[in-house]
Tab-separated table of C-alpha atoms in Angstrom:
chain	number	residue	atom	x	y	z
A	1	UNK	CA	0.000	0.000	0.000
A	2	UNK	CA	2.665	2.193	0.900
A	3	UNK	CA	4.569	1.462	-2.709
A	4	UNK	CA	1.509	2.379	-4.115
A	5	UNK	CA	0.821	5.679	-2.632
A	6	UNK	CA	4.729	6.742	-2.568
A	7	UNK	CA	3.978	6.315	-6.822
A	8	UNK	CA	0.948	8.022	-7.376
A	9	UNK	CA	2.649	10.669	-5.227
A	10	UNK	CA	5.478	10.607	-7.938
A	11	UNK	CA	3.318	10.694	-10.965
A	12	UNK	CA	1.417	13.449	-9.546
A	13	UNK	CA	4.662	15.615	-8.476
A	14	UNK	CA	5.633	15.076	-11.666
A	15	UNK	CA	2.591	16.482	-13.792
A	16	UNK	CA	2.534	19.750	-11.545
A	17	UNK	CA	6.241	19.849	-12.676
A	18	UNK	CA	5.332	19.530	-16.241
A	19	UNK	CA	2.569	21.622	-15.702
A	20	UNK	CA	4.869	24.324	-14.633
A	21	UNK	CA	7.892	24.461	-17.063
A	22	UNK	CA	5.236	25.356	-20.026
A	23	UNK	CA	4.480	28.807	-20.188
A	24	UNK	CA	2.005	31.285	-22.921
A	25	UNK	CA	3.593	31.851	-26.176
A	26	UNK	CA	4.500	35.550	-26.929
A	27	UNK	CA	4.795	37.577	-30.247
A	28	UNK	CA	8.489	36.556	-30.269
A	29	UNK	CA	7.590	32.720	-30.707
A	30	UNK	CA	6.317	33.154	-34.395
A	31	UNK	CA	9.380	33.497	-36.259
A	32	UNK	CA	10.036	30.130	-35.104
A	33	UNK	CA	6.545	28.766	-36.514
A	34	UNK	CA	6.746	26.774	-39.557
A	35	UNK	CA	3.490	25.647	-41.383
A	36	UNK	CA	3.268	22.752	-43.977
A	37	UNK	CA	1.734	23.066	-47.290
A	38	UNK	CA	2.199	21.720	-50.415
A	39	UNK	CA	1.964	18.058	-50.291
A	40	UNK	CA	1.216	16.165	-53.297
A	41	UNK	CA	2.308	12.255	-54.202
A	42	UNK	CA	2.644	10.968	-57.601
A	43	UNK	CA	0.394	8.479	-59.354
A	44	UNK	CA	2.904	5.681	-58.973
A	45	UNK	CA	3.496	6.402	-55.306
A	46	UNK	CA	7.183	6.875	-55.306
A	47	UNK	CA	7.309	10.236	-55.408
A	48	UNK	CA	6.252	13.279	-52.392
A	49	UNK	CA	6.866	16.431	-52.213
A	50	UNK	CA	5.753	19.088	-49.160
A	51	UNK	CA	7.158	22.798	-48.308
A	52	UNK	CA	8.111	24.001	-45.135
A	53	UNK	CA	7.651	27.738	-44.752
A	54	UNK	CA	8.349	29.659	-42.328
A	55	UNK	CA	6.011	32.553	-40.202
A	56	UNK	CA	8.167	35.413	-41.889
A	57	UNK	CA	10.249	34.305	-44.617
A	58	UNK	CA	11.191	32.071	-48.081
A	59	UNK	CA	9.991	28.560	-47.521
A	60	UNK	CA	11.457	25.153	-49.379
A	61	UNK	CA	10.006	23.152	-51.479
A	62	UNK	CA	11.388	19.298	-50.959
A	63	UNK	CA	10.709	16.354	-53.793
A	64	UNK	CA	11.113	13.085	-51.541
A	65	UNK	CA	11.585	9.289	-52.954
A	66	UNK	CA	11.140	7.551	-49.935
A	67	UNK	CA	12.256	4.546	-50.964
A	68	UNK	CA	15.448	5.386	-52.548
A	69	UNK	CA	16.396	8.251	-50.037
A	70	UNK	CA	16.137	11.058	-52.770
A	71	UNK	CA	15.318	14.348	-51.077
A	72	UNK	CA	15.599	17.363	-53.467
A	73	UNK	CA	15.521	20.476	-51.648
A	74	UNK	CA	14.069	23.758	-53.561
A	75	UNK	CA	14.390	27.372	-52.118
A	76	UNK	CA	10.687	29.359	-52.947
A	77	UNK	CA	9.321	26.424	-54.869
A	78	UNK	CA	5.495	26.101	-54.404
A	79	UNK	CA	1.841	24.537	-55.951
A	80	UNK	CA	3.887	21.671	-57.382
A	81	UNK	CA	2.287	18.764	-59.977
A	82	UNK	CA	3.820	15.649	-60.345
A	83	UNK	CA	3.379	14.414	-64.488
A	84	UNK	CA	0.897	11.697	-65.917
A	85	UNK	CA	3.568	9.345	-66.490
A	86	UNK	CA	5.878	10.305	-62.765
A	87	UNK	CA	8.680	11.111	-64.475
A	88	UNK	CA	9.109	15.122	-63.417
A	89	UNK	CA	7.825	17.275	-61.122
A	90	UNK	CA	6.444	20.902	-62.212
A	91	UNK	CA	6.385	24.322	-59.334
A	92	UNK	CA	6.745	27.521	-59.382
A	93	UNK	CA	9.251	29.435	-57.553
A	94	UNK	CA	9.015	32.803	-55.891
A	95	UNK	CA	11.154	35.912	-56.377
A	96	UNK	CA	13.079	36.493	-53.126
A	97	UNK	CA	10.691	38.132	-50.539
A	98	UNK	CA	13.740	41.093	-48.965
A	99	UNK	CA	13.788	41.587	-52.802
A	100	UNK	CA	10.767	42.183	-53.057
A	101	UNK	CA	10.088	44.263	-50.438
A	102	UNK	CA	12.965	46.568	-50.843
A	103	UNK	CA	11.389	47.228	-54.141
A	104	UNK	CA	8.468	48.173	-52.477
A	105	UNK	CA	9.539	50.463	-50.378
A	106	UNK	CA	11.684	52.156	-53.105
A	107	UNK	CA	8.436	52.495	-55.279
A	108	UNK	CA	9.414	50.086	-58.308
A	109	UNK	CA	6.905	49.662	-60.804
A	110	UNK	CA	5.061	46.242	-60.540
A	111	UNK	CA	6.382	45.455	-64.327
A	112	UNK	CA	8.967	45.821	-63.045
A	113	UNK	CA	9.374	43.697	-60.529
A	114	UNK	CA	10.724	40.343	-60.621
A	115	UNK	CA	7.819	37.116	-61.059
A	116	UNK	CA	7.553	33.728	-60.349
A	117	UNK	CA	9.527	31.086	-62.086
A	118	UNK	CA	8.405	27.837	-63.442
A	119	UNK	CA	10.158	24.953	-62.639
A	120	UNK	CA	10.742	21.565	-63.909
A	121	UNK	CA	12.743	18.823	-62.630
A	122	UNK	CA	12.992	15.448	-64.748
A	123	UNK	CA	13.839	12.436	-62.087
A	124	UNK	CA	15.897	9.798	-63.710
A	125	UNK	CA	17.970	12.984	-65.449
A	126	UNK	CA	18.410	15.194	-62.413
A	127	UNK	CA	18.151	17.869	-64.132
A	128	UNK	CA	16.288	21.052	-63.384
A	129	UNK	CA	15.009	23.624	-66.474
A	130	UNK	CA	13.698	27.426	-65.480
A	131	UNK	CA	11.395	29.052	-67.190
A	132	UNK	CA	10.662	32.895	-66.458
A	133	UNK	CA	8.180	35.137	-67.131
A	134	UNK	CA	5.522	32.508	-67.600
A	135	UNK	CA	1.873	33.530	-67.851
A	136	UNK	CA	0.324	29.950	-67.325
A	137	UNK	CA	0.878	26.573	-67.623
A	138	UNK	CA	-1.407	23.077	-68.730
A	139	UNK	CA	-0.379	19.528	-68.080
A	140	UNK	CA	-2.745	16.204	-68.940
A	141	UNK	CA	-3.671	14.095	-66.241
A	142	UNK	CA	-3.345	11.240	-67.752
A	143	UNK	CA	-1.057	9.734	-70.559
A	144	UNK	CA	1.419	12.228	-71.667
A	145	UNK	CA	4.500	13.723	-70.654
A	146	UNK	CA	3.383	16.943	-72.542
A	147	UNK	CA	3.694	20.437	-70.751
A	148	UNK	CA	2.609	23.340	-72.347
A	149	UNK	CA	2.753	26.947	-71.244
A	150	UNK	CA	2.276	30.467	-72.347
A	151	UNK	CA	4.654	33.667	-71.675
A	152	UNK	CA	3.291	37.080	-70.396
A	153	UNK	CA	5.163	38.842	-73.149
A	154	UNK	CA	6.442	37.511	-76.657
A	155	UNK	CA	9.747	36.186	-76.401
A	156	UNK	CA	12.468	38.042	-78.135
A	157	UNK	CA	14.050	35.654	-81.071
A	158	UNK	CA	17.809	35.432	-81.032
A	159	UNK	CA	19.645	37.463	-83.043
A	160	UNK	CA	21.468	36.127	-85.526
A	161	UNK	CA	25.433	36.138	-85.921
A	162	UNK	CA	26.464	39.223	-87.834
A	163	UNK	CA	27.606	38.394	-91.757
A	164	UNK	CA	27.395	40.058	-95.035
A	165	UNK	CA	24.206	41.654	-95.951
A	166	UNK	CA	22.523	39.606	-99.077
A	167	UNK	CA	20.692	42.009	-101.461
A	168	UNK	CA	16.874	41.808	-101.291
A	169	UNK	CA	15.514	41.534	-104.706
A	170	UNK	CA	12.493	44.024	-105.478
A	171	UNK	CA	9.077	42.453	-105.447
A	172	UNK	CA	5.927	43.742	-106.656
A	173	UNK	CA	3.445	45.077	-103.501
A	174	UNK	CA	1.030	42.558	-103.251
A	175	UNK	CA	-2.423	44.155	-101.819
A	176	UNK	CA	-4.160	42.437	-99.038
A	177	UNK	CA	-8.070	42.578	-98.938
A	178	UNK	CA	-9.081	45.083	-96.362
A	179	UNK	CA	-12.242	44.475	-94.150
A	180	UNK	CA	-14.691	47.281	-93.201
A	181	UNK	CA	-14.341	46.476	-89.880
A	182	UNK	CA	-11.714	47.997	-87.522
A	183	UNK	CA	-9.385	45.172	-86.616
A	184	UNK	CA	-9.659	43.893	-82.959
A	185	UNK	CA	-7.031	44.431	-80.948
A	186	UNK	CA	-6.076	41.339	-78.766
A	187	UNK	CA	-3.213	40.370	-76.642
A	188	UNK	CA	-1.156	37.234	-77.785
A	189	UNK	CA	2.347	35.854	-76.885
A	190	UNK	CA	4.276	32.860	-77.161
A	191	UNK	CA	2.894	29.327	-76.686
A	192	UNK	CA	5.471	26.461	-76.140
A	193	UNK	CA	4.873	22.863	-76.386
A	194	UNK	CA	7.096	20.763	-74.337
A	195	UNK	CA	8.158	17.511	-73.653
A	196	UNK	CA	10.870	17.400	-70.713
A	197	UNK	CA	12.137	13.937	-71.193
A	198	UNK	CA	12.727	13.909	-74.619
A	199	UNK	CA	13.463	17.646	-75.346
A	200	UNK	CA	11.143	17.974	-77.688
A	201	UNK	CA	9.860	21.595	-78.437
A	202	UNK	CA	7.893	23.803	-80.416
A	203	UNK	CA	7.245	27.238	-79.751
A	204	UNK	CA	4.131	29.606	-82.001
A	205	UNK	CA	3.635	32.682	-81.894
A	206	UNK	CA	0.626	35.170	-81.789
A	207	UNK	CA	-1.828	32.906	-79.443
A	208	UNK	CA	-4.502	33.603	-77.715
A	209	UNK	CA	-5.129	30.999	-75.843
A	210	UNK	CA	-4.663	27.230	-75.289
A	211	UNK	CA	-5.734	23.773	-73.987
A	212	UNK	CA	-4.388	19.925	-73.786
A	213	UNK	CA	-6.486	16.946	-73.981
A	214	UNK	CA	-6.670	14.605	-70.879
A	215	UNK	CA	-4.878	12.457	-72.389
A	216	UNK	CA	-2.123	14.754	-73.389
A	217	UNK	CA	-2.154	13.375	-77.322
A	218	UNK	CA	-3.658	16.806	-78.475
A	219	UNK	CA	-2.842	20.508	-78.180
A	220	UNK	CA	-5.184	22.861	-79.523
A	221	UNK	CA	-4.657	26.343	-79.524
A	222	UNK	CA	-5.643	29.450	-81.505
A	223	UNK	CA	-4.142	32.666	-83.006
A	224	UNK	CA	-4.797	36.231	-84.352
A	225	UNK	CA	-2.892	38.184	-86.773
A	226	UNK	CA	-3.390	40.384	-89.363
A	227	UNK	CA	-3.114	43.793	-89.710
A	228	UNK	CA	-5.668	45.198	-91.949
A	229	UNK	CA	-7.476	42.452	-91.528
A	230	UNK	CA	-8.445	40.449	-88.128
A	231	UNK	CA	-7.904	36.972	-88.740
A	232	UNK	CA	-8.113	33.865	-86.705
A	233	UNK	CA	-7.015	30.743	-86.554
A	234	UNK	CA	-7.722	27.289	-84.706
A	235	UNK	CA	-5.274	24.514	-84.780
A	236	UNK	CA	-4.472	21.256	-83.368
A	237	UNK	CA	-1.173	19.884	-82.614
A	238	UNK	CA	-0.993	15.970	-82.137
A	239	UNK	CA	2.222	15.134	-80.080
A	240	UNK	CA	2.669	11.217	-81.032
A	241	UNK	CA	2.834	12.104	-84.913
A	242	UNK	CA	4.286	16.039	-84.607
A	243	UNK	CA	1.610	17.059	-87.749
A	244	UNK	CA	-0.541	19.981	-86.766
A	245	UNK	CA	-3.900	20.357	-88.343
A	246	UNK	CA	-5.677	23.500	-89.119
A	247	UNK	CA	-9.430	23.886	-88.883
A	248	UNK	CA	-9.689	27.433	-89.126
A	249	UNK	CA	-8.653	30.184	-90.494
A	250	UNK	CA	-9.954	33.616	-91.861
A	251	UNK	CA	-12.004	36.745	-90.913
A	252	UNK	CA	-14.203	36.585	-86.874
A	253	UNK	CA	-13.269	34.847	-83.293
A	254	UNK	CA	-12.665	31.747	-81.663
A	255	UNK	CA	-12.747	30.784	-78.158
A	256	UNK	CA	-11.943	27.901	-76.088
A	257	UNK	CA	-10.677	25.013	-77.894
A	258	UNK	CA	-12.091	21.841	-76.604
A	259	UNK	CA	-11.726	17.949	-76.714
A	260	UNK	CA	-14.058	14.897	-76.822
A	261	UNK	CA	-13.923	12.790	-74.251
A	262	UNK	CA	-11.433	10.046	-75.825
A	263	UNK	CA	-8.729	13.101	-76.651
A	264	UNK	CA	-8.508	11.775	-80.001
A	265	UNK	CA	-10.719	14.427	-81.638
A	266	UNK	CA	-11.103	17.670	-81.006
A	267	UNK	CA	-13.074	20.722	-82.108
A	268	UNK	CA	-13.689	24.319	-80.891
């Protein structure tokens, strides 16, 4: 009886000890606070990724394979999507916040201020590709290795090495119909089609906008240009066989191009 007593007088010292050493949390415990967000796991399983950020601060993004130990670790990297086939990872990354706020406070223009990044890291190649000034990006869900995204701005084309000028031969003005119409002014940019593991890539110019099929066999997208004349067109860019298919093109809009529900066949 007297064992007994002697220990529940232990245990109970103990929890008024316990009870004691924790005290309130203050304003000056939240720079210590990290939160977890993030977290996504690929189709096949093998793949997890989750970024620790902290109260005040730039957070990282980590890509985990648990089973082989992999852990890569990626400063500012956030909203990441593992591919159809688990064989990269895509995520943005965030400009430096002290950057960013020191441009604040000095009044910098929001153009021009530094944006997000996009990110794509291939697995079995290790290798990480950057993309800035990105405007959006599409991946299937199923099926493809596909990415395709869209630039704010148009990319400027690389000039070419300097040589000797050739002589441009004179050619007759050819006159373009004119419409009655004032031509509609719409904002387009580059569109690039991308695969990551193969390196294959195609980049047009002038779109509008842009979609991939679920299956990530199609591409459609449309474009605009003209200059007397507002002209549109709608085409469709099949990935396995690299031939592009027009089904549209002349004076008026199109929106939204759209795919049936096999991917196979599209239409807008």
């Amino acid at each position: 009886m007297r064992n007994i007593l002697l220990l529940i007088s232990l245990v109970f010292t103990s929890v008024i000890g316990l009870a004691q050493e924790k005290r309130s949390l203050t304003p000056d415990d939240l720079p210590e606070w990290k939160t977890l967000g993030s977290t996504r796991i690929s189709n096949d399983g093998l793949w997890v990724s989750y970024a620790v950020n902290p109260y005040v601060g730039d957070g990282i993004l980590h890509v985990k394979n648990p089973t082989t130990g992999v852990d890569k670790q990626f400063e500012r990297g956030y909203r990441p999507q593992f591919s159809a086939q688990n064989n990269y990872v895509v995520f943005m990354i965030k400009p430096q916040l002290d950057s960013l706020r020191k441009m604040k406070l000095d009044e910098v223009p929001k153009s021009k201020r530094p944006s997000d990044t996009l990110a794509i890291y291939v697995f079995e190649q290790d290798t990480l590709m950057k993309f800035a000034g990105v405007k959006s990006h599409k991946m299937s869900s199923e099926g493809s290795d596909w990415i395709t995204f869209m630039y704010k701005k148009p990319q400027k084309d690389k000039k070419a090495k300097p040589g000797k000028k050739k002589k441009k031969k004179k050619s007759k003005k050819k006159t373009e119909p004119k419409s009655t119409k004032k031509p509609i002014k719409r904002k387009t940019s580059d569109l690039v089609m991308f695969n990551p593991v193969t390196g294959q890539k195609t980049k047009v110019k002038n779109v509008i906008e842009y979609s991939i099929s679920e299956y990530g066999n199609s591409i459609g997208y449309i474009r605009s240009f003209g200059d007397t004349i507002d002209s549109t067109g709608v085409y469709w860019f099949n990935n396995m066989t690299g031939v592009t298919d027009t089904s549209f093109v002349g004076l008026g809009n199109a929106k939204k191009p759209t795919f049936s529900e096999k991917g196979d066949e599209s239409r807008e």
